[in-house]
XYZ file of C-alpha atoms in Angstrom:
403
model
C -0.130 0.313 0.197
C 2.635 2.133 0.756
C 4.296 1.877 -3.072
C 0.973 2.468 -4.449
C 0.575 5.832 -2.237
C 3.910 7.077 -2.987
C 3.221 6.405 -7.288
C -0.260 8.378 -6.769
C 1.225 11.200 -5.549
C 3.800 11.748 -8.570
C 0.922 11.058 -10.624
C 1.300 13.597 -14.205
C -0.006 14.199 -17.199
C 2.433 13.131 -20.087
C 2.545 13.739 -23.714
C 3.911 10.783 -25.593
C 5.355 12.365 -29.176
C 6.582 10.124 -31.749
C 5.412 9.508 -35.514
C 4.911 5.275 -35.214
C 1.424 4.743 -33.762
C 1.652 1.489 -32.862
C 5.124 2.152 -31.078
C 3.306 5.259 -29.076
C 0.591 3.153 -27.814
C 2.512 0.870 -26.460
C 5.054 3.255 -24.860
C 1.834 4.761 -23.560
C 0.731 1.738 -21.968
C 3.841 1.296 -20.628
C 3.174 5.651 -19.029
C 0.176 4.548 -18.001
C 0.968 1.449 -16.126
C 3.023 3.691 -13.592
C 0.053 5.508 -12.351
C 0.054 8.480 -15.602
C -1.990 10.137 -17.564
C -0.952 9.372 -21.122
C -1.786 11.245 -24.540
C -0.293 10.367 -27.883
C 0.896 12.725 -30.721
C 1.404 11.254 -33.749
C 1.616 14.316 -36.348
C 3.878 16.752 -34.652
C 2.545 20.124 -36.961
C -0.590 19.011 -35.982
C -0.527 18.972 -32.388
C -2.667 21.237 -30.804
C -1.082 20.974 -27.361
C 1.083 23.855 -25.371
C 4.460 24.163 -24.049
C 4.551 26.796 -22.196
C 4.323 27.651 -18.444
C 0.662 27.283 -18.371
C 0.537 24.134 -19.916
C -1.223 21.277 -18.198
C 1.208 18.596 -19.709
C 3.830 17.754 -16.787
C 6.521 15.353 -18.496
C 7.011 14.768 -22.971
C 8.616 11.737 -23.800
C 9.607 11.781 -27.369
C 11.029 9.976 -30.169
C 14.212 10.983 -31.456
C 14.236 9.630 -34.842
C 10.812 11.407 -36.033
C 10.577 11.978 -39.696
C 11.433 14.667 -41.167
C 12.429 16.404 -37.796
C 15.903 18.177 -37.914
C 17.051 18.228 -34.770
C 20.049 20.621 -35.402
C 18.198 22.897 -36.959
C 15.257 22.863 -34.395
C 17.259 23.843 -31.196
C 16.569 28.347 -32.045
C 12.969 27.360 -32.860
C 12.633 25.434 -29.640
C 14.072 28.535 -27.570
C 11.850 30.666 -29.270
C 8.987 28.677 -27.903
C 9.899 28.702 -24.730
C 9.558 25.124 -23.925
C 8.759 24.556 -19.775
C 7.600 21.564 -19.593
C 10.416 18.968 -19.129
C 11.489 15.979 -21.704
C 12.692 12.756 -21.777
C 14.423 11.435 -25.594
C 13.965 7.678 -26.836
C 16.039 6.188 -29.562
C 16.838 2.878 -30.917
C 20.727 3.199 -30.147
C 22.386 4.651 -27.377
C 25.153 6.053 -29.868
C 27.034 9.358 -27.679
C 26.209 11.350 -30.555
C 22.689 10.664 -30.408
C 22.957 11.217 -26.303
C 24.233 14.974 -27.192
C 21.685 16.256 -29.565
C 18.695 14.624 -27.107
C 21.300 17.286 -24.053
C 21.746 19.609 -26.202
C 18.303 20.277 -27.089
C 17.456 19.991 -23.166
C 16.397 16.478 -22.897
C 16.106 15.359 -18.824
C 16.885 12.070 -19.883
C 17.543 10.050 -22.736
C 16.237 6.132 -23.030
C 17.154 2.798 -25.442
C 14.165 1.443 -26.362
C 13.279 -1.269 -25.665
C 12.600 0.089 -22.388
C 13.918 -3.106 -20.143
C 13.498 -1.353 -17.082
C 10.385 0.446 -16.361
C 10.676 1.811 -13.550
C 13.643 4.072 -14.245
C 10.908 5.182 -16.505
C 8.321 5.485 -14.419
C 11.438 6.593 -11.116
C 12.555 9.290 -14.431
C 8.910 10.376 -15.126
C 8.479 11.323 -11.736
C 11.386 13.573 -11.205
C 10.084 16.131 -14.286
C 6.533 16.065 -12.774
C 8.738 17.210 -9.391
C 10.288 19.674 -11.403
C 7.139 20.558 -13.390
C 5.584 20.932 -10.175
C 8.485 23.429 -8.465
C 8.295 25.298 -11.861
C 4.582 25.934 -11.015
C 5.004 27.336 -8.000
C 7.713 29.286 -9.014
C 5.643 31.026 -11.010
C 2.908 31.141 -8.855
C 5.726 33.494 -6.007
C 6.687 35.531 -8.939
C 3.203 35.969 -9.653
C 2.938 36.860 -5.551
C 6.544 38.891 -5.459
C 5.053 41.184 -8.307
C 2.372 42.817 -5.310
C 6.113 44.477 -3.964
C 7.547 45.445 -7.094
C 9.472 48.048 -5.367
C 11.244 45.511 -2.899
C 11.957 43.297 -6.023
C 13.426 46.289 -7.581
C 15.494 46.777 -4.863
C 16.760 42.697 -4.331
C 17.238 43.102 -8.317
C 19.527 45.336 -8.327
C 21.380 43.509 -5.487
C 21.703 40.364 -7.227
C 22.957 42.301 -10.458
C 25.241 43.528 -8.484
C 27.113 40.466 -6.957
C 26.651 39.306 -10.505
C 29.297 41.876 -11.436
C 31.378 41.006 -8.794
C 31.131 37.486 -9.888
C 31.692 38.128 -13.147
C 34.772 40.135 -12.743
C 36.410 36.922 -9.924
C 35.449 34.908 -12.791
C 37.840 37.125 -15.608
C 40.638 37.275 -12.520
C 40.436 33.073 -13.126
C 41.052 33.238 -16.852
C 44.400 32.973 -17.886
C 47.194 35.934 -19.355
C 46.734 36.710 -22.512
C 48.212 37.039 -24.669
C 51.112 34.567 -22.773
C 54.268 33.436 -25.115
C 56.903 30.561 -23.974
C 59.471 30.957 -27.184
C 57.905 30.902 -30.169
C 54.521 30.001 -29.321
C 51.641 32.520 -28.256
C 48.246 31.655 -26.136
C 45.897 34.206 -26.374
C 41.380 33.848 -25.930
C 38.650 35.588 -25.447
C 35.297 34.862 -23.504
C 31.959 36.656 -24.303
C 29.116 35.746 -21.825
C 25.573 36.251 -22.787
C 24.553 37.004 -18.843
C 27.071 38.328 -16.358
C 28.782 34.483 -15.587
C 29.619 32.438 -18.132
C 29.249 28.363 -18.282
C 31.917 28.931 -20.947
C 36.363 28.972 -19.956
C 39.520 28.271 -21.409
C 42.490 28.145 -19.905
C 46.364 27.678 -20.244
C 49.621 26.982 -18.387
C 52.878 26.213 -18.394
C 53.684 22.645 -17.248
C 57.624 22.709 -15.839
C 59.697 23.686 -18.900
C 58.539 21.401 -21.588
C 54.815 21.651 -21.883
C 51.581 23.155 -21.442
C 48.590 22.270 -21.073
C 45.103 23.699 -21.800
C 41.633 23.473 -21.948
C 38.526 24.789 -23.476
C 34.588 23.459 -21.346
C 31.739 24.847 -22.380
C 29.627 24.073 -19.314
C 25.838 23.547 -20.126
C 22.769 26.500 -19.302
C 23.952 29.847 -17.260
C 24.381 31.772 -14.091
C 26.106 30.858 -10.971
C 25.879 26.849 -11.477
C 27.228 26.763 -14.641
C 30.374 28.974 -13.146
C 30.474 27.368 -10.604
C 31.699 24.345 -12.442
C 34.186 26.094 -14.184
C 35.784 27.374 -10.665
C 35.542 23.195 -10.610
C 37.159 22.964 -13.314
C 40.394 25.374 -13.150
C 40.448 24.160 -9.945
C 40.935 20.605 -10.595
C 44.158 21.493 -13.181
C 45.446 23.674 -10.927
C 45.721 21.331 -8.237
C 46.919 18.355 -10.351
C 49.646 20.978 -11.917
C 50.657 21.161 -8.420
C 50.988 17.376 -7.853
C 53.279 17.078 -10.989
C 55.276 19.568 -9.076
C 54.920 18.783 -5.594
C 54.149 14.956 -6.077
C 55.794 13.665 -9.724
C 52.505 13.141 -10.575
C 51.765 13.325 -13.684
C 48.091 12.741 -14.530
C 48.020 17.075 -15.922
C 50.516 15.986 -18.894
C 47.333 13.223 -19.651
C 44.884 14.574 -22.076
C 42.270 11.355 -21.290
C 43.690 10.827 -17.226
C 42.164 14.593 -16.747
C 38.974 13.780 -18.846
C 38.053 11.164 -16.195
C 39.137 13.189 -12.885
C 37.155 16.320 -14.577
C 34.253 13.795 -15.477
C 34.798 12.154 -11.492
C 34.369 15.837 -10.274
C 31.093 17.332 -11.784
C 29.509 13.667 -11.271
C 30.210 14.456 -7.568
C 29.268 17.568 -7.836
C 25.854 16.976 -8.267
C 24.469 20.085 -9.568
C 23.336 18.483 -13.093
C 26.304 19.633 -14.913
C 28.272 18.986 -17.973
C 30.482 19.951 -20.011
C 31.797 19.275 -23.371
C 36.073 19.607 -23.336
C 38.974 19.556 -25.558
C 42.461 19.057 -23.126
C 45.329 19.533 -24.941
C 49.340 18.963 -24.002
C 51.541 21.067 -26.075
C 55.046 19.427 -26.150
C 57.256 22.866 -26.772
C 60.713 21.212 -27.667
C 59.030 18.394 -29.767
C 56.582 20.181 -31.500
C 53.422 18.001 -31.092
C 50.391 17.500 -29.809
C 48.485 15.363 -27.382
C 44.795 16.102 -27.474
C 41.318 14.518 -26.478
C 37.775 15.641 -27.373
C 35.066 15.056 -25.020
C 31.694 15.841 -27.130
C 33.244 19.201 -27.865
C 31.433 21.335 -30.767
C 33.032 22.538 -33.175
C 36.387 20.690 -33.003
C 39.718 22.470 -32.992
C 41.285 23.701 -36.144
C 44.518 23.716 -37.620
C 46.247 26.542 -39.709
C 49.017 25.720 -41.373
C 50.469 27.218 -44.812
C 48.551 23.698 -45.792
C 45.666 25.009 -45.162
C 42.855 24.215 -42.182
C 41.139 21.681 -41.166
C 38.911 19.839 -38.127
C 40.970 18.057 -35.273
C 39.182 15.276 -35.329
C 37.691 13.290 -31.346
C 34.908 11.358 -30.146
C 33.582 11.190 -26.235
C 30.989 11.652 -24.215
C 30.755 14.397 -22.485
C 31.700 14.821 -19.232
C 29.825 15.046 -15.696
C 27.009 12.772 -17.942
C 28.057 9.220 -17.473
C 30.128 7.587 -14.448
C 32.132 4.864 -17.289
C 32.267 7.580 -20.130
C 35.029 6.711 -22.973
C 37.538 9.365 -24.288
C 40.084 9.118 -26.650
C 43.477 10.617 -26.474
C 45.357 11.481 -30.466
C 48.938 12.243 -31.481
C 50.032 15.360 -33.978
C 53.238 16.678 -34.988
C 52.788 20.498 -36.154
C 53.579 22.092 -37.927
C 56.661 24.374 -38.026
C 54.031 27.339 -38.283
C 50.698 27.022 -37.652
C 47.744 28.671 -35.885
C 45.353 26.853 -33.477
C 41.770 27.769 -32.820
C 38.722 26.302 -30.149
C 35.723 27.719 -29.513
C 32.561 27.311 -27.297
C 29.913 26.234 -29.975
C 27.919 30.017 -28.603
C 30.303 30.826 -31.723
C 27.760 28.626 -33.751
C 25.227 30.904 -33.155
C 26.617 33.720 -34.795
C 27.388 32.414 -38.185
C 25.453 33.695 -41.095
C 24.040 30.491 -42.107
C 21.262 28.734 -41.378
C 22.024 24.703 -40.787
C 24.484 23.280 -38.771
C 26.315 21.536 -41.483
C 26.699 25.124 -43.531
C 28.256 26.256 -40.564
C 30.228 24.439 -40.255
C 31.455 24.468 -43.959
C 31.446 28.169 -42.934
C 33.564 28.070 -40.236
C 36.671 26.531 -42.077
C 36.222 28.458 -44.731
C 37.151 31.406 -42.148
C 39.871 29.770 -41.470
C 41.017 28.850 -44.716
C 40.991 32.575 -46.402
C 41.674 35.012 -43.564
C 45.332 35.824 -42.640
C 46.915 33.501 -39.131
C 47.003 36.472 -36.725
C 44.216 35.822 -34.218
C 42.921 39.397 -34.409
C 42.049 39.061 -38.136
C 40.884 35.861 -37.591
C 38.115 37.115 -34.175
C 37.517 39.696 -36.689
C 36.368 37.537 -39.524
C 33.918 35.464 -37.376
C 31.946 39.214 -36.047
C 33.762 38.421 -32.707
C 35.796 42.456 -32.400
C 31.654 43.391 -32.774
C 29.532 40.556 -30.600
C 28.224 43.249 -27.382
C 25.639 40.350 -25.871
C 25.481 36.745 -27.102
C 22.485 33.894 -27.551
C 25.066 31.669 -25.953
C 28.675 31.922 -23.990
C 31.686 32.243 -26.552
C 34.717 31.313 -25.918
C 37.858 31.076 -28.126
C 41.255 29.990 -27.472
C 43.866 30.787 -29.870
C 47.347 28.699 -29.870
C 50.352 29.782 -32.930
C 53.862 28.809 -33.631
C 55.742 31.760 -35.671
C 58.537 29.007 -36.146
C 60.909 29.125 -39.513
C 59.420 27.129 -42.288
C 61.309 24.738 -43.464
């Protein structure tokens, strides 16, 4: 009886979206067995359900592989719709790319069909229902607070001042720019969409031979995302110290650092994940070891041979306990520029589709001069005052003699 009572307390309204009617009905039946009300939509274009704050829906269960739906193109549309109903995505395969697509769309959870653990699905729905209830309560609180508008304005003013102070602290954490080490030059730019940014980059010498660097794009914005960047900054600083004082060489292992970042973000338990690129530059051998953790766009290497993406696969940090990462080794040209960006750069590029944005992005490097200043100008970073998403850029250049 106790189990049934607990189940009743989290009952809610669930919408199943799937253009396969039989598959949708099967999932709806599974939802109803958990004590929830379930409706089915098989044609997204004809759906009349509202997904805004006032919607009666508590959870959306959505098929990731809908026909004629291109999620990368739909991200901006979903933002403009101000979707407030939490979503759980479903797919036939547990590919990291599909999982990342679901997470970037703001999904609360991801399941692979067939659902082998109905209890896990019911618990996930229950979490979304509670989240939805909290959002409704928050909306009610906001309406009540409007009666005390003058006091609220004063509170917001104080909050803005605190955010600005926090932003100054975050800026102080960024590395020196430019940093020159022999023939190598390191520089960066960070443009937040709010006072506090979820994007961060860092680089520093390790001993006399190496420079370790990373680019991180933490999910979301604001204080919690900025706090995650502090955690990553401290992790790298701590491991650098361990190298110098304890002969611990983890700081020279991109995969090792990603595993530590993954562990620390999961332990933080604030619902944040981050895409990352971690690299170790050997100043003596002019070589690069790097690992990519679900990061887009991928790093771009520009030399006399043109511009190309550095490929790499791996899931974002802070999602899965047993995440796997790959390490790549690259002999660098005598002269080169390596550029890393957070995905906010894609939001300000002219093309509409992700594929066209990536082509345009690479063409900028093919056509532009090698200086970071010219690249930033070509990408429009020098004119961006407020960005739709945080933008971070890291440039690493070597101005040695061609051989």
